[in-house]
Amino acid sequence: MDVMGDKATLFETGRFVQPSSREDTDTPDEAGEIADEAAEELRQRLAAEAGDVEAMSVLGAMLLRRGDLDGAEPHLRAATAAGDRAAANNLGVLLHQRGYADEAAGWWRIAAVAGSAAAAHALGRHHRERGDEPAAEYWLRQAAEQGHTLGAYALADLLEHRGDAGAEKWMRVAAERGHREAAYRLARALDRKAAREADGDNGVQVLDEAEQWYRQAAARGHRRAALHLGTILEKRGELKEAGRWYLTSAKDGEARAACALGFLLRDAGDTENAAVWWLRAAQDGDGNAANALGALHAERGETQTAERWYRAAMDAGDVNGAYNLGLLCAEQGRTAPAEQWYRRAAYAGHREAANALAILLLRAGDEKGAEPWFSKAAEAGSVDAAFNLGILHAGRGEEQAALRWYERAAAAGHTEAALQVGMARLRDGDEQEAERHLRCAAGGGSAEAAYRLATVLDARRPPEPAHELGEPVHRRSECEEWYERAASQGHRRAQVRVGMLAAARGDVAEAARWYREAAEAGSRNGAFNLGLLLAREGSEPEAAVWWTRAADAGHGRAALRLALVYARRGELAEGQRWADRAVALGPASVAERAARLRDALRQELSA
């Protein structure tokens, strides 16, 4: 008799039955349910005693659900003997719980052959546990093809383990039927596929599909799905919703979600609540959260607490803990322990620790010991280490080796490395390559690169077209924009150049502003030009102040100007002193004029 089929829903969630547990005090609704169950059990018991096979099967399932194995077994055996396949399946479950796995498999086989998808699933799991994958695949496929959700998931898991391309199909089937772990694993597979195809339109579509499966699994309470969904949303800038999913996952005990929520809160300026979630995650063994707590306490100057959390991160298997301990010790001037922690992290493969260790050794004068660590860090992908290797080789005069490392760092986006490559190409006369690298460096924020790029563009700029009345027409060029960018970043030569361009177009106030900024920052050319500007405007005493500053810094023309100023004032001895200074400073044309002035002043003084 096949009236039961697979209607015993307690087995739809798996082959093992967990006894239900209740509190000592039931609510009115629960009490009502208990009464209903008792009445149903009595009804089924009376029918079973009257010889109803279906009642025997149902009663056995009810007792099995409750954990009454002794009470369930005779009813299930009687129903099985009468040909009830659901009873055969449930009898297999009961025997499996008693530890009779082989006997259980025998009853599952009987039920599976009779068409029980649940029994086929249980039998497939049994064979897989025994290592018989062909038999496992056969029975799991039987279950999956009959629409058994767990069978589809178990089949997908088996095929995925073997690297079979058919795994995704059955994982998708299980996910579509509401299996949350299947939805999560399908999303993970799609996520990885999207990462591989990140540059194409297909990658975006695959990621969108992955997000939908993450949502389905997360909505069903899958905490890791909620974590990954939060990550996708955070990358997309949807921080509010990302935070909600992180919170959901964290409350369910996912330490990584608690850590991610902490970072989200920190970025929003809420460090207090961030610390609460980091603490929760760190206590659950999340090394990243422990590092975050360490950094937070280090920022507050609480070095002992910071060190404790960095050690906790290290104990959790996070190599960043050792690296951060090295940084902490280095900041405190504790070189020996810093080297120890850097070494520990570097030996574990931490590339930035290897770079930091190399710098520490280099500062201690151990260039031979530093170079292998720079190389190890650079080969592992440390851009800073590649740049540092360039500096190391350049210091030895090994220009080609230095350039190779600079180019490698520049290709990875290192601003200063791009500047060095650009300057090397300028020296080689390859202006096109020089300009390309200088643009990269200038775009990355290098003031020196912006200035050098401006000089390259300035050199090829055509003369200003003449106005119809003979006055030149000033048109703002790209080189001026780069000069101004460098000047605004404090580059003194760029400030002087911007001042000169402003003066050329008659903007005296603007020219004075830039000359003054350069002069106050220590530029002797800025001080000299500011003096010229002030003198032309009739402020010779103030001009003399700036020329004095320029001459003291080694500017020959400024010294000559001062000699002339003092000569005109009749202060011949002071004029002669500045003329001597101009002769010494040069250049040759200035020295020649200063020598004539000095001789004239000398004759005047001796007359």
Coordinates of C-alpha atoms in Angstrom, one line a residue:
M1 CA 0.0 0.0 0.0
D2 CA 1.5 3.3 -1.1
V3 CA -0.7 5.8 0.7
M4 CA 2.0 7.3 2.9
G5 CA 4.5 8.1 0.2
D6 CA 6.9 10.8 1.4
K7 CA 4.2 12.7 3.4
A8 CA 6.2 12.4 6.6
T9 CA 7.4 16.0 6.5
L10 CA 9.7 15.7 9.4
F11 CA 12.1 13.9 7.1
E12 CA 12.0 16.6 4.4
T13 CA 14.6 18.6 6.3
G14 CA 17.1 15.7 6.6
R15 CA 17.3 12.1 7.5
F16 CA 18.0 12.7 11.2
V17 CA 15.2 13.4 13.5
Q18 CA 15.7 15.8 16.5
P19 CA 13.2 15.4 19.4
S20 CA 11.2 18.5 20.0
S21 CA 11.9 20.3 23.3
R22 CA 9.5 22.4 25.3
E23 CA 9.7 24.6 28.3
D24 CA 8.1 23.4 31.6
T25 CA 5.4 26.1 31.3
D26 CA 3.5 26.2 28.0
T27 CA 1.6 29.1 26.6
P28 CA -2.1 28.6 25.9
D29 CA -1.4 28.1 22.2
E30 CA 1.3 25.6 22.9
A31 CA -1.0 23.8 25.3
G32 CA -3.6 23.6 22.7
E33 CA -1.2 22.2 20.2
I34 CA 0.0 19.6 22.6
A35 CA -3.6 18.5 23.2
D36 CA -4.2 18.3 19.5
E37 CA -1.1 16.2 19.0
A38 CA -2.2 13.9 21.8
A39 CA -5.6 13.5 20.3
E40 CA -4.1 12.8 16.9
E41 CA -1.7 10.3 18.4
L42 CA -4.6 8.5 20.1
R43 CA -6.6 8.4 16.9
Q44 CA -3.7 7.0 14.9
R45 CA -2.9 4.4 17.7
L46 CA -6.5 3.1 17.7
A47 CA -6.4 2.8 13.9
A48 CA -3.1 1.1 14.0
E49 CA -4.4 -1.4 16.5
A50 CA -7.2 -2.1 14.1
G51 CA -4.7 -3.0 11.4
D52 CA -4.5 0.3 9.4
V53 CA -1.1 0.3 7.8
E54 CA -1.1 4.0 7.1
A55 CA -1.9 4.7 10.8
M56 CA 1.0 2.4 11.8
S57 CA 3.3 4.4 9.6
V58 CA 2.1 7.8 10.8
L59 CA 2.1 6.7 14.5
G60 CA 5.7 5.4 14.1
A61 CA 6.7 8.7 12.5
M62 CA 5.1 10.7 15.4
L63 CA 6.9 8.6 18.0
L64 CA 10.2 8.8 16.1
R65 CA 9.8 12.6 15.9
R66 CA 9.3 12.7 19.7
G67 CA 12.4 10.5 20.2
D68 CA 10.5 7.4 21.4
L69 CA 12.6 5.0 19.4
D70 CA 11.4 1.9 21.3
G71 CA 7.8 2.9 20.8
A72 CA 8.2 3.8 17.2
E73 CA 10.1 0.7 16.0
P74 CA 7.4 -2.0 16.2
H75 CA 4.9 0.3 14.3
L76 CA 7.4 1.1 11.6
R77 CA 8.4 -2.5 11.2
A78 CA 4.8 -3.6 10.9
A79 CA 4.0 -0.9 8.3
T80 CA 7.1 -1.7 6.4
A81 CA 6.2 -5.4 6.3
A82 CA 2.9 -4.3 4.8
G83 CA 4.7 -2.5 2.0
D84 CA 4.6 1.2 3.2
R85 CA 7.7 2.9 1.7
A86 CA 7.5 5.9 4.0
A87 CA 7.7 3.5 7.0
A88 CA 10.7 1.8 5.4
N89 CA 12.4 5.1 5.1
N90 CA 11.6 6.1 8.6
L91 CA 12.7 2.7 9.9
G92 CA 16.0 3.3 8.2
V93 CA 16.3 6.7 10.0
L94 CA 15.5 5.0 13.4
L95 CA 18.1 2.3 12.9
H96 CA 20.7 4.9 11.8
Q97 CA 20.0 6.7 15.0
R98 CA 20.5 3.5 17.0
G99 CA 23.9 3.1 15.2
Y100 CA 22.9 0.3 12.8
A101 CA 24.0 2.1 9.6
D102 CA 24.2 -1.0 7.4
E103 CA 20.7 -2.3 8.4
A104 CA 19.4 1.3 7.9
A105 CA 20.8 1.3 4.4
G106 CA 19.0 -1.9 3.6
W107 CA 15.6 -0.4 4.5
W108 CA 16.4 2.8 2.7
R109 CA 17.2 0.7 -0.4
I110 CA 13.8 -1.0 -0.2
A111 CA 12.1 2.4 0.2
A112 CA 14.1 4.0 -2.6
V113 CA 13.5 1.2 -5.0
A114 CA 9.8 1.6 -4.2
G115 CA 10.1 5.3 -5.2
S116 CA 10.9 7.2 -2.0
A117 CA 13.0 10.2 -2.9
A118 CA 13.8 10.8 0.8
A119 CA 15.1 7.3 1.1
A120 CA 17.2 7.7 -2.1
H121 CA 18.7 10.8 -0.6
A122 CA 19.5 9.1 2.7
L123 CA 20.9 6.1 0.9
G124 CA 23.1 8.4 -1.3
R125 CA 24.4 10.1 1.8
H126 CA 25.1 6.8 3.4
H127 CA 27.2 5.6 0.4
R128 CA 29.1 8.9 0.2
E129 CA 30.1 8.6 3.9
R130 CA 31.4 5.1 3.0
G131 CA 33.4 6.5 0.2
D132 CA 31.4 4.8 -2.6
E133 CA 30.9 7.9 -4.8
P134 CA 29.4 6.1 -7.8
A135 CA 26.7 4.6 -5.7
A136 CA 26.2 7.9 -3.9
E137 CA 25.8 9.7 -7.2
Y138 CA 23.3 7.2 -8.5
W139 CA 21.0 7.4 -5.5
L140 CA 21.3 11.2 -5.0
R141 CA 20.5 11.7 -8.7
Q142 CA 17.4 9.5 -8.2
A143 CA 16.3 11.7 -5.3
A144 CA 17.1 15.0 -7.1
E145 CA 15.3 14.0 -10.3
Q146 CA 12.2 13.2 -8.2
G147 CA 12.2 16.8 -7.0
H148 CA 13.8 16.1 -3.6
T149 CA 15.5 19.4 -2.6
L150 CA 18.1 17.9 -0.2
G151 CA 18.8 15.3 -2.8
A152 CA 19.6 18.0 -5.4
Y153 CA 21.8 19.9 -2.9
A154 CA 23.7 16.7 -1.9
L155 CA 24.2 15.8 -5.5
A156 CA 25.5 19.3 -6.3
D157 CA 27.9 19.1 -3.4
L158 CA 29.2 15.7 -4.6
L159 CA 29.6 16.9 -8.2
E160 CA 31.3 20.1 -7.0
H161 CA 33.7 18.1 -4.9
R162 CA 34.7 16.2 -8.0
G163 CA 34.9 19.4 -10.1
D164 CA 32.0 18.3 -12.3
A165 CA 30.5 21.1 -14.4
G166 CA 27.0 19.7 -13.7
A167 CA 27.3 20.9 -10.0
E168 CA 25.9 24.4 -10.8
K169 CA 22.8 23.0 -12.4
W170 CA 21.7 21.0 -9.3
M171 CA 22.9 23.7 -6.9
R172 CA 20.6 26.1 -8.8
V173 CA 17.7 23.5 -8.7
A174 CA 18.1 23.2 -4.9
A175 CA 18.3 27.0 -4.5
E176 CA 15.2 27.6 -6.6
R177 CA 13.4 25.2 -4.3
G178 CA 14.3 27.3 -1.3
H179 CA 17.5 25.6 0.1
R180 CA 19.3 28.5 1.7
E181 CA 22.8 26.9 1.8
A182 CA 22.4 26.0 -1.9
A183 CA 21.4 29.6 -2.6
Y184 CA 24.5 30.8 -0.7
R185 CA 26.9 28.4 -2.4
L186 CA 25.5 29.3 -5.8
A187 CA 26.0 33.0 -5.0
R188 CA 29.6 32.3 -4.0
A189 CA 30.3 30.4 -7.2
L190 CA 28.8 33.3 -9.3
D191 CA 30.7 35.8 -7.2
R192 CA 34.0 34.1 -8.0
K193 CA 33.0 33.9 -11.7
A194 CA 32.2 37.6 -11.7
A195 CA 35.6 38.3 -10.2
R196 CA 37.3 36.4 -13.1
E197 CA 35.2 38.3 -15.7
A198 CA 35.4 41.7 -13.9
D199 CA 36.3 43.7 -17.0
G200 CA 33.4 42.6 -19.1
D201 CA 29.7 43.3 -19.2
N202 CA 29.0 39.6 -18.4
G203 CA 30.9 40.1 -15.1
V204 CA 28.4 42.7 -14.0
Q205 CA 25.4 40.5 -14.9
V206 CA 26.9 37.5 -13.1
L207 CA 27.5 39.7 -10.0
D208 CA 23.9 41.0 -10.1
E209 CA 22.7 37.4 -10.2
A210 CA 25.0 36.5 -7.3
E211 CA 23.5 39.4 -5.3
Q212 CA 20.0 38.0 -5.8
W213 CA 21.0 34.6 -4.5
Y214 CA 22.8 36.2 -1.6
R215 CA 19.6 38.1 -0.8
Q216 CA 17.5 34.9 -1.0
A217 CA 19.8 33.0 1.4
A218 CA 20.2 36.0 3.7
A219 CA 16.4 36.5 3.9
R220 CA 16.2 32.9 5.1
G221 CA 18.7 33.6 7.9
H222 CA 22.0 32.6 6.3
R223 CA 24.5 34.8 8.2
R224 CA 27.4 34.4 5.7
A225 CA 25.1 35.3 2.9
A226 CA 24.1 38.4 4.8
L227 CA 27.8 39.2 5.2
H228 CA 28.6 38.9 1.5
L229 CA 25.5 40.8 0.6
G230 CA 26.7 43.6 2.9
T231 CA 30.1 43.6 1.2
I232 CA 28.6 44.0 -2.3
L233 CA 26.4 46.8 -1.2
E234 CA 29.3 48.6 0.6
K235 CA 31.4 48.4 -2.5
R236 CA 28.5 50.0 -4.4
G237 CA 28.3 52.8 -1.9
E238 CA 24.9 51.7 -0.5
L239 CA 26.2 52.0 3.1
K240 CA 22.9 52.1 4.9
E241 CA 21.6 48.9 3.5
A242 CA 25.0 47.3 3.8
G243 CA 25.0 48.2 7.5
R244 CA 21.6 46.5 8.0
W245 CA 22.8 43.2 6.5
Y246 CA 26.1 43.4 8.5
L247 CA 24.0 44.0 11.6
T248 CA 21.8 41.0 10.8
S249 CA 24.7 38.8 10.2
A250 CA 26.6 40.0 13.3
K251 CA 23.7 39.4 15.6
D252 CA 23.6 35.9 14.3
G253 CA 27.2 35.4 15.4
E254 CA 29.2 36.1 12.3
A255 CA 32.4 37.7 13.6
R256 CA 33.5 39.0 10.1
A257 CA 30.2 40.9 9.8
A258 CA 30.7 42.4 13.3
C259 CA 34.2 43.5 12.2
A260 CA 32.9 45.0 8.9
L261 CA 30.1 46.8 10.8
G262 CA 32.8 48.2 13.0
F263 CA 34.7 49.7 10.1
L264 CA 31.5 51.1 8.6
L265 CA 30.7 52.8 11.9
R266 CA 34.3 54.1 12.2
D267 CA 34.1 55.6 8.7
A268 CA 30.9 57.3 9.7
G269 CA 32.7 58.8 12.7
D270 CA 31.2 56.6 15.4
T271 CA 34.3 55.1 16.9
E272 CA 32.6 54.2 20.2
N273 CA 30.1 51.9 18.6
A274 CA 32.7 50.6 16.2
A275 CA 34.8 49.5 19.1
V276 CA 31.8 47.6 20.6
W277 CA 31.4 45.5 17.4
W278 CA 35.2 45.1 17.0
L279 CA 35.3 43.8 20.6
R280 CA 32.5 41.4 19.9
A281 CA 34.3 40.1 16.8
A282 CA 37.7 39.9 18.4
Q283 CA 36.3 37.9 21.3
D284 CA 35.0 35.5 18.7
G285 CA 38.4 35.1 17.2
D286 CA 38.5 37.6 14.4
G287 CA 42.1 38.8 13.9
N288 CA 41.1 41.8 11.7
A289 CA 38.9 43.1 14.5
A290 CA 41.6 42.6 17.1
N291 CA 44.0 44.6 14.8
A292 CA 41.4 47.4 14.5
L293 CA 41.1 47.6 18.3
G294 CA 44.8 47.7 18.6
A295 CA 45.0 50.6 16.1
L296 CA 42.2 52.4 17.9
H297 CA 44.0 52.2 21.3
A298 CA 47.4 53.1 19.7
E299 CA 45.8 56.3 18.3
R300 CA 44.7 57.1 21.8
G301 CA 48.2 56.6 23.1
E302 CA 47.1 53.4 25.0
T303 CA 50.1 51.4 23.8
Q304 CA 49.8 48.5 26.3
T305 CA 46.2 47.9 25.4
A306 CA 47.1 48.2 21.7
E307 CA 49.9 45.7 22.1
R308 CA 47.5 43.3 23.9
W309 CA 45.1 43.4 20.9
Y310 CA 47.8 43.1 18.3
R311 CA 49.0 39.9 20.2
A312 CA 45.4 38.7 20.2
A313 CA 45.3 39.2 16.4
M314 CA 48.5 37.3 16.0
D315 CA 47.1 34.5 18.1
A316 CA 44.1 34.4 15.9
G317 CA 46.3 33.7 12.9
D318 CA 46.4 37.2 11.5
V319 CA 49.9 38.0 10.5
N320 CA 49.0 41.7 10.5
G321 CA 49.2 41.5 14.3
A322 CA 53.0 40.9 14.2
Y323 CA 53.4 43.6 11.6
N324 CA 51.5 46.1 13.7
L325 CA 53.5 45.1 16.8
G326 CA 56.6 45.9 14.8
L327 CA 55.2 49.4 13.8
L328 CA 54.2 50.0 17.5
C329 CA 57.7 49.2 18.7
A330 CA 59.4 51.2 15.9
E331 CA 57.3 54.3 16.9
Q332 CA 58.5 53.9 20.5
G333 CA 62.1 53.6 19.4
R334 CA 62.3 50.0 20.4
T335 CA 64.3 48.9 17.4
A336 CA 65.2 45.3 18.6
P337 CA 61.7 44.1 19.3
A338 CA 60.5 46.0 16.1
E339 CA 62.9 44.0 14.1
Q340 CA 61.8 40.8 15.8
W341 CA 58.1 41.4 15.0
Y342 CA 58.8 42.5 11.4
R343 CA 60.9 39.4 10.8
R344 CA 58.1 37.2 12.2
A345 CA 55.5 38.8 9.9
A346 CA 58.0 38.8 6.9
Y347 CA 58.7 35.1 7.3
A348 CA 55.0 34.5 7.3
G349 CA 54.8 36.3 3.9
H350 CA 53.7 39.8 4.9
R351 CA 55.2 41.9 2.1
E352 CA 55.0 45.3 3.9
A353 CA 56.6 43.8 7.0
A354 CA 59.5 42.6 4.7
N355 CA 59.8 46.2 3.3
A356 CA 59.7 47.7 6.8
L357 CA 62.3 45.2 8.0
A358 CA 64.6 46.2 5.1
I359 CA 64.2 49.9 5.9
L360 CA 65.1 49.2 9.5
L361 CA 68.2 47.2 8.5
L362 CA 69.2 49.9 6.0
R363 CA 69.0 52.6 8.6
A364 CA 71.2 50.5 10.8
G365 CA 73.8 50.4 8.0
D366 CA 73.1 46.8 7.0
E367 CA 72.6 47.4 3.3
K368 CA 73.6 43.8 2.5
G369 CA 70.9 42.5 4.9
A370 CA 68.3 44.9 3.7
E371 CA 68.4 44.2 -0.1
P372 CA 67.1 40.6 0.0
W373 CA 64.1 41.7 2.1
F374 CA 63.4 44.6 -0.3
S375 CA 63.5 42.0 -3.2
K376 CA 61.3 39.6 -1.4
A377 CA 58.7 42.3 -0.6
A378 CA 58.9 43.6 -4.2
E379 CA 58.5 40.2 -5.7
A380 CA 55.4 39.7 -3.5
G381 CA 53.9 42.9 -4.9
S382 CA 55.0 45.7 -2.6
V383 CA 55.1 48.8 -4.7
D384 CA 57.1 50.7 -1.9
A385 CA 59.7 48.0 -1.8
A386 CA 60.2 48.2 -5.6
F387 CA 60.7 51.9 -5.3
N388 CA 63.1 51.5 -2.4
L389 CA 65.1 49.0 -4.5
G390 CA 65.3 51.7 -7.2
I391 CA 66.7 54.1 -4.6
L392 CA 69.2 51.5 -3.4
H393 CA 70.5 50.9 -6.9
A394 CA 70.6 54.6 -7.7
G395 CA 72.7 55.2 -4.6
R396 CA 75.3 52.8 -6.0
G397 CA 75.2 54.4 -9.4
E398 CA 73.5 51.4 -10.9
E399 CA 71.2 53.5 -13.0
Q400 CA 69.8 50.8 -15.3
A401 CA 68.9 48.5 -12.4
A402 CA 67.4 51.5 -10.5
L403 CA 65.3 52.4 -13.6
R404 CA 63.9 48.9 -13.9
W405 CA 62.6 49.0 -10.3
Y406 CA 61.3 52.5 -10.7
E407 CA 59.4 51.4 -13.8
R408 CA 58.0 48.5 -12.0
A409 CA 56.8 50.7 -9.1
A410 CA 55.5 53.3 -11.6
A411 CA 53.5 50.7 -13.5
A412 CA 51.7 49.9 -10.2
G413 CA 50.9 53.6 -9.6
H414 CA 53.7 54.8 -7.4
T415 CA 53.9 58.6 -7.8
E416 CA 57.5 59.2 -6.9
A417 CA 58.6 56.2 -9.0
A418 CA 56.8 57.7 -12.0
L419 CA 58.6 61.0 -11.4
Q420 CA 62.0 59.2 -11.3
V421 CA 61.2 57.4 -14.6
G422 CA 60.0 60.7 -16.2
M423 CA 63.3 62.5 -15.2
A424 CA 65.4 59.5 -16.5
R425 CA 63.6 59.7 -19.8
L426 CA 64.2 63.4 -20.0
R427 CA 67.9 62.8 -19.5
D428 CA 67.8 60.2 -22.3
G429 CA 66.0 62.7 -24.6
D430 CA 62.8 60.6 -24.8
E431 CA 60.4 63.5 -24.3
Q432 CA 57.3 61.6 -25.2
E433 CA 57.8 58.8 -22.6
A434 CA 59.0 61.5 -20.1
E435 CA 55.8 63.4 -20.5
R436 CA 53.7 60.3 -20.0
H437 CA 55.3 59.4 -16.7
L438 CA 55.4 63.0 -15.5
R439 CA 51.7 63.3 -16.2
C440 CA 51.1 60.2 -14.1
A441 CA 53.2 61.5 -11.3
A442 CA 51.7 65.0 -11.4
G443 CA 48.2 63.5 -11.5
G444 CA 49.2 61.5 -8.4
G445 CA 50.0 64.7 -6.5
S446 CA 53.7 65.2 -7.1
A447 CA 54.5 68.9 -7.1
E448 CA 57.9 68.3 -8.6
A449 CA 56.4 66.2 -11.4
A450 CA 53.9 69.0 -12.1
Y451 CA 56.7 71.5 -12.3
R452 CA 58.8 69.3 -14.5
L453 CA 55.9 68.6 -16.8
A454 CA 55.2 72.4 -17.0
T455 CA 58.8 73.0 -18.1
V456 CA 58.5 70.4 -20.8
L457 CA 55.3 71.9 -22.1
D458 CA 56.7 75.4 -21.7
A459 CA 59.7 74.6 -23.8
R460 CA 57.6 73.6 -26.8
R461 CA 55.1 76.5 -26.4
P462 CA 54.9 78.7 -29.5
P463 CA 55.5 82.5 -29.1
E464 CA 52.4 84.5 -28.1
P465 CA 50.5 85.8 -31.2
A466 CA 50.7 89.6 -31.6
H467 CA 47.7 91.8 -31.1
E468 CA 46.7 93.9 -34.1
L469 CA 48.0 97.0 -32.3
G470 CA 51.3 95.3 -31.6
E471 CA 50.4 94.2 -28.0
P472 CA 50.9 90.5 -27.3
V473 CA 47.8 88.6 -26.5
H474 CA 48.0 86.4 -23.4
R475 CA 46.3 83.0 -23.7
R476 CA 46.3 80.7 -20.7
S477 CA 48.3 77.6 -21.6
E478 CA 48.4 74.1 -20.2
C479 CA 51.9 74.6 -18.9
E480 CA 50.7 77.5 -16.7
E481 CA 48.0 75.3 -15.2
W482 CA 50.7 72.8 -14.2
Y483 CA 53.0 75.6 -12.9
E484 CA 50.1 76.8 -10.8
R485 CA 49.3 73.3 -9.5
A486 CA 52.9 72.9 -8.4
A487 CA 52.9 76.3 -6.9
S488 CA 49.8 75.7 -4.9
Q489 CA 51.5 72.6 -3.5
G490 CA 54.4 74.8 -2.2
H491 CA 56.9 74.2 -5.0
R492 CA 59.2 77.2 -4.8
R493 CA 60.5 77.3 -8.3
A494 CA 57.0 76.9 -9.7
Q495 CA 55.9 79.8 -7.5
V496 CA 58.6 82.0 -8.9
R497 CA 57.6 80.9 -12.4
V498 CA 54.0 81.7 -11.8
G499 CA 55.0 85.0 -10.5
M500 CA 57.1 85.7 -13.6
L501 CA 54.1 84.8 -15.8
A502 CA 51.8 87.1 -13.8
A503 CA 54.4 89.9 -14.1
A504 CA 54.6 89.4 -17.8
R505 CA 50.9 90.0 -18.2
G506 CA 51.0 93.1 -16.0
D507 CA 49.4 91.5 -12.9
V508 CA 51.8 93.0 -10.3
A509 CA 49.7 92.0 -7.2
E510 CA 49.5 88.4 -8.3
A511 CA 53.2 88.3 -9.2
A512 CA 54.1 89.8 -5.8
R513 CA 52.0 87.3 -4.0
W514 CA 53.7 84.3 -5.6
Y515 CA 57.2 85.8 -5.2
R516 CA 56.5 86.5 -1.6
E517 CA 55.3 82.9 -1.0
A518 CA 58.4 81.5 -2.6
A519 CA 60.7 83.9 -0.8
E520 CA 59.2 83.2 2.6
A521 CA 59.6 79.5 1.9
G522 CA 63.4 80.1 1.3
S523 CA 63.6 80.7 -2.5
R524 CA 66.4 83.2 -3.2
N525 CA 65.1 83.7 -6.7
G526 CA 61.7 84.5 -5.3
A527 CA 63.2 87.0 -2.8
F528 CA 65.3 88.7 -5.6
N529 CA 62.3 89.0 -8.0
L530 CA 60.1 90.3 -5.2
G531 CA 62.8 92.9 -4.6
L532 CA 62.9 93.9 -8.3
L533 CA 59.1 94.2 -8.3
L534 CA 59.1 96.4 -5.1
A535 CA 61.9 98.6 -6.5
R536 CA 60.0 99.2 -9.7
E537 CA 57.0 100.2 -7.6
G538 CA 59.1 102.7 -5.6
S539 CA 59.7 100.7 -2.5
E540 CA 63.5 100.4 -2.6
P541 CA 64.0 100.1 1.2
E542 CA 61.7 97.0 1.3
A543 CA 63.3 95.7 -1.9
A544 CA 66.7 95.9 -0.1
V545 CA 65.4 93.7 2.7
W546 CA 64.5 90.9 0.2
W547 CA 67.7 91.4 -1.8
T548 CA 69.6 91.0 1.5
R549 CA 67.8 87.7 2.1
A550 CA 68.5 86.5 -1.4
A551 CA 72.2 87.5 -1.3
D552 CA 72.6 85.8 2.1
A553 CA 71.3 82.7 0.4
G554 CA 73.9 83.0 -2.3
H555 CA 72.2 85.0 -5.0
G556 CA 75.0 87.0 -6.9
R557 CA 72.6 89.4 -8.7
A558 CA 70.9 90.3 -5.4
A559 CA 74.3 91.1 -3.9
L560 CA 75.1 93.4 -6.9
R561 CA 71.8 95.2 -6.5
L562 CA 72.6 95.8 -2.9
A563 CA 76.0 97.2 -3.8
L564 CA 74.4 99.6 -6.2
V565 CA 71.8 100.7 -3.6
Y566 CA 74.4 101.4 -0.9
A567 CA 76.6 103.2 -3.5
R568 CA 73.7 105.5 -4.4
R569 CA 73.1 106.2 -0.8
G570 CA 76.8 107.1 -0.3
E571 CA 77.5 104.2 2.0
L572 CA 80.6 103.3 0.0
A573 CA 82.1 100.8 2.4
E574 CA 78.8 98.8 2.6
G575 CA 78.5 99.0 -1.1
Q576 CA 82.1 97.7 -1.5
R577 CA 81.3 94.8 0.8
W578 CA 78.3 93.7 -1.2
A579 CA 80.3 94.1 -4.5
D580 CA 82.9 91.8 -3.1
R581 CA 80.2 89.3 -2.2
A582 CA 78.7 89.6 -5.8
V583 CA 82.1 88.9 -7.3
A584 CA 82.4 85.7 -5.1
L585 CA 78.9 84.5 -5.9
G586 CA 78.8 85.1 -9.7
P587 CA 77.8 84.2 -12.3
A588 CA 80.6 85.5 -14.6
S589 CA 78.6 88.4 -16.0
V590 CA 77.6 89.6 -12.5
A591 CA 81.1 89.1 -11.2
E592 CA 82.5 91.2 -13.9
R593 CA 80.1 94.1 -13.3
A594 CA 80.6 93.8 -9.5
A595 CA 84.3 93.9 -9.9
R596 CA 84.2 97.2 -11.8
L597 CA 81.8 98.6 -9.2
R598 CA 84.0 97.5 -6.4
D599 CA 87.1 99.0 -8.0
A600 CA 85.3 102.3 -8.5
L601 CA 84.1 102.4 -4.9
R602 CA 87.6 101.5 -3.7
Q603 CA 89.1 104.5 -5.7
E604 CA 86.3 106.7 -4.3
L605 CA 87.1 105.6 -0.8
S606 CA 90.9 106.1 -1.2
A607 CA 90.5 109.6 -2.8

